[in-house]
């Protein structure tokens, strides 16, 4: 089969002919239809420090996908050929304390699809049945292809109650944009999002935010005044990985505010811990999705009218992956999809 492979320990990805995976007794085999490109895939292509330390070579990469089941292992009863499914990108151990207690997203030994084990940028992928989410019939295939990052957005956005609250989101990348749509849908009063990239701020406006602001000092304080806010934001969603963004967020939160942190900083940095302590802030790190509560919420919010399609901006056939990765690097985009059909 055709697959996008990290086959050399140097920058680049190569479209190669590789052996089609065979499903084990507890696995399903999926014919991949569409995939989403994640920042992680760009890092693997670039071969940055993290990728060099993490990625076994050769490896089929990619973890955001939708496809159709074509074969199931002999132990699999609940999935059938023809089902339209996505895969949870973290394969958990099933035996650690958290897994045994049903808190699988907190597994101490999770393996990443397309990071530690073969991924989805291929014509076929085999995954354990415990990693499969069957989509509702009504699902849009482009949206289904990005349930993985959509799940990051939903997990973060719904970590704290947002109904009737004022929410600040830093970073209007694909995940920040989806989180903005989610908190609007979930009944926040004001949703303010910041970014450095005007193109992304435009996309945020399409998704219905109250204010999309260029990240500049004092813009947030001014926005609070303009909106008639007096005590700061109640909930913060950090989705940029930027030190500056988190510092500005901390300075604009109400006493007792809650902050969920998804963005991954590329190095250590200092924050004003006195603000955290004196203002009694709660900070929560977020990794991945809750299995499978987040997946359930994504499915039903789409059925109750949530629309994240405006942030899907580009589509390419898989053979044009080079152009797709260049669009991602340029940043003049929301989500970029590769079509494998
Ligand atoms: P992205 O890189 O496309 O988006 C980040 C955005 O933040 C960009 O648009 C950038 O312009 C903006 N930004 C940079 N500095 C800023 C600042 N000072 N203020 C406001 N915005 C600023 O990434 P994405 O795919 O949307 O993912 C968002 C973040 O979440 C990334 O850091 C990514 O690494 C991380 N991530 C975490 C998980 C997890 O499980 N924790 C999973 C996926 C992605
Ligand atoms: Zn575990």
mmCIF file of C-alpha atoms and ligand atoms in Angstrom:
data_model
loop_
_atom_site.group_PDB
_atom_site.id
_atom_site.type_symbol
_atom_site.label_atom_id
_atom_site.label_comp_id
_atom_site.label_asym_id
_atom_site.label_seq_id
_atom_site.Cartn_x
_atom_site.Cartn_y
_atom_site.Cartn_z
ATOM 1 C CA UNK A 1 0.000 0.000 0.000
ATOM 2 C CA UNK A 2 0.983 3.662 -0.330
ATOM 3 C CA UNK A 3 2.028 5.449 2.880
ATOM 4 C CA UNK A 4 3.800 8.609 4.029
ATOM 5 C CA UNK A 5 6.883 7.388 5.817
ATOM 6 C CA UNK A 6 9.605 8.930 7.930
ATOM 7 C CA UNK A 7 12.155 6.605 6.403
ATOM 8 C CA UNK A 8 15.408 8.504 7.007
ATOM 9 C CA UNK A 9 16.774 10.287 10.065
ATOM 10 C CA UNK A 10 16.755 13.673 8.301
ATOM 11 C CA UNK A 11 14.190 16.347 7.321
ATOM 12 C CA UNK A 12 11.535 15.073 4.914
ATOM 13 C CA UNK A 13 8.738 12.543 4.426
ATOM 14 C CA UNK A 14 8.596 9.995 1.667
ATOM 15 C CA UNK A 15 5.607 8.520 -0.159
ATOM 16 C CA UNK A 16 6.461 4.809 -0.291
ATOM 17 C CA UNK A 17 5.066 1.391 -1.025
ATOM 18 C CA UNK A 18 4.912 -0.480 2.332
ATOM 19 C CA UNK A 19 3.426 -3.793 3.502
ATOM 20 C CA UNK A 20 -0.299 -3.564 4.325
ATOM 21 C CA UNK A 21 -0.881 -4.113 8.099
ATOM 22 C CA UNK A 22 -2.629 -7.313 9.224
ATOM 23 C CA UNK A 23 -5.191 -7.006 12.064
ATOM 24 C CA UNK A 24 -4.581 -9.140 15.198
ATOM 25 C CA UNK A 25 -7.501 -10.966 16.856
ATOM 26 C CA UNK A 26 -8.525 -7.835 18.809
ATOM 27 C CA UNK A 27 -7.920 -5.356 15.979
ATOM 28 C CA UNK A 28 -9.821 -3.829 13.107
ATOM 29 C CA UNK A 29 -8.386 -3.006 9.694
ATOM 30 C CA UNK A 30 -9.488 0.355 8.292
ATOM 31 C CA UNK A 31 -9.276 1.732 4.759
ATOM 32 C CA UNK A 32 -8.277 5.351 5.324
ATOM 33 C CA UNK A 33 -10.416 7.963 3.549
ATOM 34 C CA UNK A 34 -9.255 11.350 4.847
ATOM 35 C CA UNK A 35 -6.561 12.529 7.235
ATOM 36 C CA UNK A 36 -5.811 15.800 9.004
ATOM 37 C CA UNK A 37 -2.305 17.242 9.228
ATOM 38 C CA UNK A 38 -1.261 18.137 12.782
ATOM 39 C CA UNK A 39 1.599 20.358 13.971
ATOM 40 C CA UNK A 40 3.173 17.130 15.262
ATOM 41 C CA UNK A 41 3.386 15.808 11.680
ATOM 42 C CA UNK A 42 5.124 19.029 10.618
ATOM 43 C CA UNK A 43 7.633 18.593 13.481
ATOM 44 C CA UNK A 44 8.313 15.026 12.291
ATOM 45 C CA UNK A 45 8.768 16.280 8.729
ATOM 46 C CA UNK A 46 11.100 19.061 9.970
ATOM 47 C CA UNK A 47 12.972 16.526 12.135
ATOM 48 C CA UNK A 48 13.227 18.862 15.128
ATOM 49 C CA UNK A 49 14.815 17.925 18.482
ATOM 50 C CA UNK A 50 11.646 16.354 19.815
ATOM 51 C CA UNK A 51 11.162 14.231 16.670
ATOM 52 C CA UNK A 52 14.790 13.086 16.687
ATOM 53 C CA UNK A 53 14.431 11.869 20.266
ATOM 54 C CA UNK A 54 10.993 10.310 19.805
ATOM 55 C CA UNK A 55 10.329 8.853 16.350
ATOM 56 C CA UNK A 56 11.521 5.322 15.488
ATOM 57 C CA UNK A 57 12.628 5.215 11.837
ATOM 58 C CA UNK A 58 11.140 3.970 9.551
ATOM 59 C CA UNK A 59 7.594 4.908 10.652
ATOM 60 C CA UNK A 60 4.298 5.569 8.863
ATOM 61 C CA UNK A 61 3.199 8.849 10.472
ATOM 62 C CA UNK A 62 -0.186 10.594 11.012
ATOM 63 C CA UNK A 63 -2.916 10.176 13.612
ATOM 64 C CA UNK A 64 -5.928 12.276 12.529
ATOM 65 C CA UNK A 65 -8.136 10.193 10.229
ATOM 66 C CA UNK A 66 -11.482 8.771 9.224
ATOM 67 C CA UNK A 67 -11.961 5.555 7.302
ATOM 68 C CA UNK A 68 -14.084 2.509 6.663
ATOM 69 C CA UNK A 69 -13.606 -0.831 8.436
ATOM 70 C CA UNK A 70 -12.756 -3.542 5.907
ATOM 71 C CA UNK A 71 -11.859 -6.444 8.205
ATOM 72 C CA UNK A 72 -12.161 -7.331 11.917
ATOM 73 C CA UNK A 73 -10.163 -9.771 14.106
ATOM 74 C CA UNK A 74 -11.791 -12.959 15.426
ATOM 75 C CA UNK A 75 -12.426 -11.483 18.913
ATOM 76 C CA UNK A 76 -14.166 -8.388 17.549
ATOM 77 C CA UNK A 77 -17.973 -8.485 17.775
ATOM 78 C CA UNK A 78 -19.051 -4.855 18.004
ATOM 79 C CA UNK A 79 -17.499 -3.451 14.826
ATOM 80 C CA UNK A 80 -18.250 -4.541 11.273
ATOM 81 C CA UNK A 81 -16.955 -3.987 7.743
ATOM 82 C CA UNK A 82 -18.573 -0.832 6.377
ATOM 83 C CA UNK A 83 -18.540 1.079 9.700
ATOM 84 C CA UNK A 84 -17.192 4.640 9.342
ATOM 85 C CA UNK A 85 -14.721 5.163 12.182
ATOM 86 C CA UNK A 86 -11.880 7.240 13.576
ATOM 87 C CA UNK A 87 -9.166 6.084 15.930
ATOM 88 C CA UNK A 88 -8.234 7.449 19.331
ATOM 89 C CA UNK A 89 -4.578 8.391 18.853
ATOM 90 C CA UNK A 90 -3.405 7.190 22.273
ATOM 91 C CA UNK A 91 -3.174 3.420 22.704
ATOM 92 C CA UNK A 92 -3.262 2.794 26.477
ATOM 93 C CA UNK A 93 -1.759 -0.065 28.476
ATOM 94 C CA UNK A 94 -4.964 -1.226 30.191
ATOM 95 C CA UNK A 95 -3.046 -2.296 33.293
ATOM 96 C CA UNK A 96 -1.787 0.801 35.124
ATOM 97 C CA UNK A 97 -3.712 2.250 38.077
ATOM 98 C CA UNK A 98 -5.561 4.849 36.007
ATOM 99 C CA UNK A 99 -6.451 2.460 33.190
ATOM 100 C CA UNK A 100 -7.832 -0.061 35.680
ATOM 101 C CA UNK A 101 -9.907 2.690 37.307
ATOM 102 C CA UNK A 102 -11.392 3.666 33.916
ATOM 103 C CA UNK A 103 -9.377 6.900 33.620
ATOM 104 C CA UNK A 104 -7.681 5.805 30.435
ATOM 105 C CA UNK A 105 -6.661 9.306 29.340
ATOM 106 C CA UNK A 106 -4.364 9.328 32.398
ATOM 107 C CA UNK A 107 -2.572 6.102 31.378
ATOM 108 C CA UNK A 108 1.067 6.092 32.483
ATOM 109 C CA UNK A 109 2.232 4.187 29.396
ATOM 110 C CA UNK A 110 0.229 5.453 26.428
ATOM 111 C CA UNK A 111 1.625 4.979 22.899
ATOM 112 C CA UNK A 112 0.979 7.503 20.137
ATOM 113 C CA UNK A 113 -0.407 6.444 16.752
ATOM 114 C CA UNK A 114 1.970 7.775 14.086
ATOM 115 C CA UNK A 115 4.467 8.702 16.820
ATOM 116 C CA UNK A 116 5.444 5.468 18.606
ATOM 117 C CA UNK A 117 3.499 3.007 16.406
ATOM 118 C CA UNK A 118 2.419 2.939 12.722
ATOM 119 C CA UNK A 119 0.137 5.806 11.782
ATOM 120 C CA UNK A 120 -2.746 6.759 9.516
ATOM 121 C CA UNK A 121 -1.098 8.523 6.549
ATOM 122 C CA UNK A 122 -1.554 5.326 4.572
ATOM 123 C CA UNK A 123 -4.159 3.469 2.593
ATOM 124 C CA UNK A 124 -4.786 1.135 5.571
ATOM 125 C CA UNK A 125 -4.295 1.194 9.335
ATOM 126 C CA UNK A 126 -4.852 -1.580 11.899
ATOM 127 C CA UNK A 127 -5.822 -0.544 15.454
ATOM 128 C CA UNK A 128 -7.079 -2.288 18.627
ATOM 129 C CA UNK A 129 -10.895 -2.319 18.776
ATOM 130 C CA UNK A 130 -10.631 -0.466 22.111
ATOM 131 C CA UNK A 131 -9.302 2.535 20.135
ATOM 132 C CA UNK A 132 -12.158 2.792 17.653
ATOM 133 C CA UNK A 133 -14.929 5.398 17.596
ATOM 134 C CA UNK A 134 -17.844 4.627 15.269
ATOM 135 C CA UNK A 135 -19.270 7.813 13.756
ATOM 136 C CA UNK A 136 -22.925 8.791 13.595
ATOM 137 C CA UNK A 137 -24.397 8.335 10.085
ATOM 138 C CA UNK A 138 -24.826 12.087 9.768
ATOM 139 C CA UNK A 139 -21.148 12.947 10.207
ATOM 140 C CA UNK A 140 -19.325 15.096 7.624
ATOM 141 C CA UNK A 141 -16.194 13.167 6.525
ATOM 142 C CA UNK A 142 -13.906 16.199 6.759
ATOM 143 C CA UNK A 143 -15.054 16.822 10.319
ATOM 144 C CA UNK A 144 -14.747 13.097 11.130
ATOM 145 C CA UNK A 145 -11.149 13.193 9.849
ATOM 146 C CA UNK A 146 -10.213 15.706 12.563
ATOM 147 C CA UNK A 147 -11.980 14.203 15.590
ATOM 148 C CA UNK A 148 -8.565 13.820 17.231
ATOM 149 C CA UNK A 149 -7.705 17.573 17.429
ATOM 150 C CA UNK A 150 -11.405 18.441 17.748
ATOM 151 C CA UNK A 151 -11.239 16.213 20.830
ATOM 152 C CA UNK A 152 -8.273 18.200 22.179
ATOM 153 C CA UNK A 153 -10.404 21.321 21.764
ATOM 154 C CA UNK A 154 -13.497 19.810 23.407
ATOM 155 C CA UNK A 155 -11.548 18.236 26.275
ATOM 156 C CA UNK A 156 -9.962 21.617 27.037
ATOM 157 C CA UNK A 157 -13.034 23.781 26.394
ATOM 158 C CA UNK A 158 -15.315 21.687 28.608
ATOM 159 C CA UNK A 159 -12.803 21.155 31.424
ATOM 160 C CA UNK A 160 -14.546 23.890 33.396
ATOM 161 C CA UNK A 161 -18.158 25.106 33.199
ATOM 162 C CA UNK A 162 -18.467 27.875 30.587
ATOM 163 C CA UNK A 163 -22.202 28.506 30.463
ATOM 164 C CA UNK A 164 -22.752 32.192 31.290
ATOM 165 C CA UNK A 165 -19.003 32.747 31.788
ATOM 166 C CA UNK A 166 -16.515 35.024 30.027
ATOM 167 C CA UNK A 167 -13.879 32.935 28.260
ATOM 168 C CA UNK A 168 -10.414 33.960 27.050
ATOM 169 C CA UNK A 169 -8.651 31.783 24.463
ATOM 170 C CA UNK A 170 -5.004 32.458 23.576
ATOM 171 C CA UNK A 171 -4.008 31.013 20.175
ATOM 172 C CA UNK A 172 -6.354 30.789 17.182
ATOM 173 C CA UNK A 173 -4.688 27.797 15.532
ATOM 174 C CA UNK A 174 -6.982 24.965 14.443
ATOM 175 C CA UNK A 175 -7.486 23.809 18.036
ATOM 176 C CA UNK A 176 -8.078 27.294 19.484
ATOM 177 C CA UNK A 177 -10.592 27.958 16.688
ATOM 178 C CA UNK A 178 -12.503 24.754 17.401
ATOM 179 C CA UNK A 179 -12.456 25.488 21.139
ATOM 180 C CA UNK A 180 -13.917 28.920 20.409
ATOM 181 C CA UNK A 181 -16.780 27.345 18.464
ATOM 182 C CA UNK A 182 -17.364 24.893 21.321
ATOM 183 C CA UNK A 183 -17.544 27.484 24.107
ATOM 184 C CA UNK A 184 -19.872 29.665 22.000
ATOM 185 C CA UNK A 185 -22.084 26.603 21.455
ATOM 186 C CA UNK A 186 -21.920 25.734 25.162
ATOM 187 C CA UNK A 187 -23.336 29.125 26.176
ATOM 188 C CA UNK A 188 -20.419 31.327 27.221
ATOM 189 C CA UNK A 189 -21.317 35.042 27.430
ATOM 190 C CA UNK A 190 -18.181 36.640 25.916
ATOM 191 C CA UNK A 191 -15.572 34.650 23.987
ATOM 192 C CA UNK A 192 -12.369 36.594 23.333
ATOM 193 C CA UNK A 193 -9.564 34.983 21.331
ATOM 194 C CA UNK A 194 -6.053 36.283 20.605
ATOM 195 C CA UNK A 195 -3.431 35.434 17.982
ATOM 196 C CA UNK A 196 -0.583 37.111 16.112
ATOM 197 C CA UNK A 197 -1.897 35.936 12.732
ATOM 198 C CA UNK A 198 -4.617 38.151 11.146
ATOM 199 C CA UNK A 199 -5.747 35.332 8.825
ATOM 200 C CA UNK A 200 -6.580 33.156 11.828
ATOM 201 C CA UNK A 201 -8.334 36.012 13.629
ATOM 202 C CA UNK A 202 -10.599 36.336 10.554
ATOM 203 C CA UNK A 203 -11.437 32.633 10.792
ATOM 204 C CA UNK A 204 -12.249 33.126 14.487
ATOM 205 C CA UNK A 205 -14.744 35.834 13.574
ATOM 206 C CA UNK A 206 -16.441 33.398 11.167
ATOM 207 C CA UNK A 207 -16.821 30.967 14.065
ATOM 208 C CA UNK A 208 -18.798 33.496 16.086
ATOM 209 C CA UNK A 209 -16.433 34.824 18.772
ATOM 210 C CA UNK A 210 -17.236 38.108 20.543
ATOM 211 C CA UNK A 211 -13.783 39.610 19.845
ATOM 212 C CA UNK A 212 -10.783 38.316 17.846
ATOM 213 C CA UNK A 213 -7.763 40.366 18.938
ATOM 214 C CA UNK A 214 -4.229 40.717 17.782
ATOM 215 C CA UNK A 215 -2.054 39.656 20.744
ATOM 216 C CA UNK A 216 -0.550 43.009 21.816
ATOM 217 C CA UNK A 217 0.026 44.389 25.336
ATOM 218 C CA UNK A 218 -3.054 46.014 26.894
ATOM 219 C CA UNK A 219 -5.432 44.823 24.147
ATOM 220 C CA UNK A 220 -7.119 42.460 26.606
ATOM 221 C CA UNK A 221 -7.563 45.100 29.289
ATOM 222 C CA UNK A 222 -9.093 47.383 26.656
ATOM 223 C CA UNK A 223 -11.394 44.622 25.393
ATOM 224 C CA UNK A 224 -12.613 44.019 28.939
ATOM 225 C CA UNK A 225 -13.474 47.720 29.239
ATOM 226 C CA UNK A 226 -15.207 47.779 25.849
ATOM 227 C CA UNK A 227 -17.320 44.780 26.800
ATOM 228 C CA UNK A 228 -18.212 46.223 30.200
ATOM 229 C CA UNK A 229 -16.386 43.485 32.079
ATOM 230 C CA UNK A 230 -15.181 44.486 35.522
ATOM 231 C CA UNK A 231 -13.537 41.500 37.202
ATOM 232 C CA UNK A 232 -11.636 39.587 34.490
ATOM 233 C CA UNK A 233 -12.213 36.397 32.508
ATOM 234 C CA UNK A 234 -13.710 33.438 34.348
ATOM 235 C CA UNK A 235 -12.218 30.678 32.201
ATOM 236 C CA UNK A 236 -8.954 30.687 30.212
ATOM 237 C CA UNK A 237 -7.966 28.217 27.489
ATOM 238 C CA UNK A 238 -4.265 28.440 26.620
ATOM 239 C CA UNK A 239 -3.847 27.074 23.087
ATOM 240 C CA UNK A 240 -0.700 28.740 21.764
ATOM 241 C CA UNK A 241 2.170 27.324 23.827
ATOM 242 C CA UNK A 242 3.462 30.910 24.097
ATOM 243 C CA UNK A 243 4.907 32.190 27.377
ATOM 244 C CA UNK A 244 3.739 35.683 26.559
ATOM 245 C CA UNK A 245 0.193 34.474 25.941
ATOM 246 C CA UNK A 246 0.003 32.704 29.297
ATOM 247 C CA UNK A 247 1.406 35.731 31.118
ATOM 248 C CA UNK A 248 -1.199 37.996 29.523
ATOM 249 C CA UNK A 249 -3.900 35.509 30.365
ATOM 250 C CA UNK A 250 -2.854 35.374 34.035
ATOM 251 C CA UNK A 251 -3.013 39.162 34.207
ATOM 252 C CA UNK A 252 -6.580 39.246 32.863
ATOM 253 C CA UNK A 253 -8.353 36.562 34.896
ATOM 254 C CA UNK A 254 -10.911 37.052 37.674
ATOM 255 C CA UNK A 255 -10.281 35.882 41.223
ATOM 256 C CA UNK A 256 -10.970 32.164 41.394
ATOM 257 C CA UNK A 257 -10.704 31.778 37.604
ATOM 258 C CA UNK A 258 -9.943 28.437 35.979
ATOM 259 C CA UNK A 259 -7.310 27.935 33.266
ATOM 260 C CA UNK A 260 -6.929 24.842 31.085
ATOM 261 C CA UNK A 261 -3.547 24.558 29.354
ATOM 262 C CA UNK A 262 -3.267 22.637 26.080
ATOM 263 C CA UNK A 263 -0.548 24.583 24.189
ATOM 264 C CA UNK A 264 2.883 22.974 24.459
ATOM 265 C CA UNK A 265 5.699 25.465 25.185
ATOM 266 C CA UNK A 266 8.991 24.635 23.495
ATOM 267 C CA UNK A 267 10.957 25.535 26.610
ATOM 268 C CA UNK A 268 10.661 26.315 30.328
ATOM 269 C CA UNK A 269 9.547 29.815 31.303
ATOM 270 C CA UNK A 270 8.657 31.831 34.388
ATOM 271 C CA UNK A 271 5.183 33.114 35.291
ATOM 272 C CA UNK A 272 3.945 35.409 38.060
ATOM 273 C CA UNK A 273 3.075 32.775 40.656
ATOM 274 C CA UNK A 274 1.899 35.464 43.095
ATOM 275 C CA UNK A 275 -1.036 36.155 40.790
ATOM 276 C CA UNK A 276 -1.851 32.445 40.716
ATOM 277 C CA UNK A 277 -1.762 32.296 44.519
ATOM 278 C CA UNK A 278 -3.318 35.605 45.577
ATOM 279 C CA UNK A 279 -6.057 35.360 42.907
ATOM 280 C CA UNK A 280 -6.627 31.707 43.770
ATOM 281 C CA UNK A 281 -6.431 30.513 40.176
ATOM 282 C CA UNK A 282 -6.822 26.862 39.160
ATOM 283 C CA UNK A 283 -4.447 25.621 36.436
ATOM 284 C CA UNK A 284 -5.100 22.286 34.714
ATOM 285 C CA UNK A 285 -2.885 20.611 32.101
ATOM 286 C CA UNK A 286 -4.674 18.839 29.259
ATOM 287 C CA UNK A 287 -3.324 15.986 27.147
ATOM 288 C CA UNK A 288 -5.324 14.155 24.501
ATOM 289 C CA UNK A 289 -8.991 13.314 24.930
ATOM 290 C CA UNK A 290 -11.051 11.560 27.616
ATOM 291 C CA UNK A 291 -11.851 8.037 26.447
ATOM 292 C CA UNK A 292 -14.580 8.149 25.415
ATOM 293 C CA UNK A 293 -16.541 10.913 27.058
ATOM 294 C CA UNK A 294 -14.902 13.553 24.840
ATOM 295 C CA UNK A 295 -15.764 11.515 21.720
ATOM 296 C CA UNK A 296 -19.375 11.259 22.855
ATOM 297 C CA UNK A 297 -19.579 15.028 23.434
ATOM 298 C CA UNK A 298 -18.101 15.765 19.990
ATOM 299 C CA UNK A 299 -20.653 13.534 18.306
ATOM 300 C CA UNK A 300 -23.667 14.979 20.091
ATOM 301 C CA UNK A 301 -22.581 18.622 19.872
ATOM 302 C CA UNK A 302 -22.345 18.231 16.076
ATOM 303 C CA UNK A 303 -25.884 16.830 16.160
ATOM 304 C CA UNK A 304 -27.067 19.788 18.227
ATOM 305 C CA UNK A 305 -25.776 22.318 15.706
ATOM 306 C CA UNK A 306 -22.091 22.925 16.441
ATOM 307 C CA UNK A 307 -20.357 23.677 13.127
ATOM 308 C CA UNK A 308 -16.554 23.620 12.972
ATOM 309 C CA UNK A 309 -16.327 23.412 9.154
ATOM 310 C CA UNK A 310 -15.328 27.073 8.642
ATOM 311 C CA UNK A 311 -11.901 26.253 10.133
ATOM 312 C CA UNK A 312 -11.200 23.545 7.521
ATOM 313 C CA UNK A 313 -9.563 25.633 4.796
ATOM 314 C CA UNK A 314 -7.570 23.309 2.508
ATOM 315 C CA UNK A 315 -7.895 19.865 0.881
ATOM 316 C CA UNK A 316 -5.233 17.986 -1.100
ATOM 317 C CA UNK A 317 -4.957 14.517 -2.654
ATOM 318 C CA UNK A 318 -2.394 12.561 -0.592
ATOM 319 C CA UNK A 319 0.135 12.552 -3.439
ATOM 320 C CA UNK A 320 0.325 16.365 -3.066
ATOM 321 C CA UNK A 321 1.392 16.128 0.571
ATOM 322 C CA UNK A 322 4.378 18.432 -0.036
ATOM 323 C CA UNK A 323 2.076 21.312 -1.008
ATOM 324 C CA UNK A 324 -0.182 20.545 1.967
ATOM 325 C CA UNK A 325 2.714 20.670 4.436
ATOM 326 C CA UNK A 326 3.883 23.958 2.887
ATOM 327 C CA UNK A 327 0.433 25.477 3.459
ATOM 328 C CA UNK A 328 0.634 24.379 7.106
ATOM 329 C CA UNK A 329 4.057 25.988 7.489
ATOM 330 C CA UNK A 330 2.844 29.225 5.933
ATOM 331 C CA UNK A 331 0.162 29.630 8.614
ATOM 332 C CA UNK A 332 -2.377 31.169 6.176
ATOM 333 C CA UNK A 333 -4.735 28.311 6.944
ATOM 334 C CA UNK A 334 -7.013 26.592 9.409
ATOM 335 C CA UNK A 335 -7.084 22.798 9.121
ATOM 336 C CA UNK A 336 -5.495 21.065 6.130
ATOM 337 C CA UNK A 337 -6.939 17.709 4.971
ATOM 338 C CA UNK A 338 -5.354 14.977 2.807
ATOM 339 C CA UNK A 339 -7.746 12.852 0.762
ATOM 340 C CA UNK A 340 -6.827 9.126 0.440
ATOM 341 C CA UNK A 341 -9.923 7.897 -1.432
HETATM 342 P P1 LIG B 1 -0.904 26.049 16.032
HETATM 343 O O1 LIG B 1 0.563 26.151 16.206
HETATM 344 O O2 LIG B 1 -1.476 25.953 14.671
HETATM 345 O O3 LIG B 1 -1.628 27.277 16.770
HETATM 346 C C1 LIG B 1 -1.022 28.057 17.739
HETATM 347 C C2 LIG B 1 -1.422 29.495 17.468
HETATM 348 O O4 LIG B 1 -0.949 30.300 18.536
HETATM 349 C C3 LIG B 1 -0.845 30.046 16.165
HETATM 350 O O5 LIG B 1 -1.906 30.505 15.319
HETATM 351 C C4 LIG B 1 0.055 31.183 16.649
HETATM 352 O O6 LIG B 1 0.068 32.292 15.761
HETATM 353 C C5 LIG B 1 -0.600 31.543 17.978
HETATM 354 N N1 LIG B 1 0.258 32.313 18.901
HETATM 355 C C6 LIG B 1 1.613 32.332 19.002
HETATM 356 N N2 LIG B 1 2.007 33.198 19.944
HETATM 357 C C7 LIG B 1 0.880 33.765 20.455
HETATM 358 C C8 LIG B 1 0.629 34.734 21.459
HETATM 359 N N3 LIG B 1 1.620 35.332 22.128
HETATM 360 N N4 LIG B 1 -0.658 35.045 21.724
HETATM 361 C C9 LIG B 1 -1.673 34.464 21.052
HETATM 362 N N5 LIG B 1 -1.495 33.542 20.095
HETATM 363 C C10 LIG B 1 -0.231 33.184 19.801
HETATM 364 O O7 LIG B 1 -1.336 24.791 16.903
HETATM 365 P P2 LIG B 1 -2.715 23.957 17.073
HETATM 366 O O8 LIG B 1 -2.656 22.754 16.212
HETATM 367 O O9 LIG B 1 -3.897 24.828 17.038
HETATM 368 O O10 LIG B 1 -2.461 23.474 18.575
HETATM 369 C C11 LIG B 1 -2.467 24.429 19.625
HETATM 370 C C12 LIG B 1 -1.423 24.098 20.675
HETATM 371 O O11 LIG B 1 -1.779 22.861 21.335
HETATM 372 C C13 LIG B 1 -0.016 23.883 20.140
HETATM 373 O O12 LIG B 1 0.910 24.392 21.090
HETATM 374 C C14 LIG B 1 0.112 22.355 20.079
HETATM 375 O O13 LIG B 1 1.458 21.925 20.195
HETATM 376 C C15 LIG B 1 -0.688 21.964 21.293
HETATM 377 N N6 LIG B 1 -1.287 20.626 21.276
HETATM 378 C C16 LIG B 1 -1.407 20.013 22.479
HETATM 379 C C17 LIG B 1 -2.037 18.791 22.577
HETATM 380 C C18 LIG B 1 -2.192 18.163 23.918
HETATM 381 O O14 LIG B 1 -2.710 17.022 23.976
HETATM 382 N N7 LIG B 1 -1.808 18.845 24.987
HETATM 383 C C19 LIG B 1 -2.524 18.160 21.430
HETATM 384 C C20 LIG B 1 -2.416 18.829 20.205
HETATM 385 C C21 LIG B 1 -1.797 20.063 20.143
HETATM 386 ZN ZN1 LIG B 2 -2.414 2.531 31.409
#
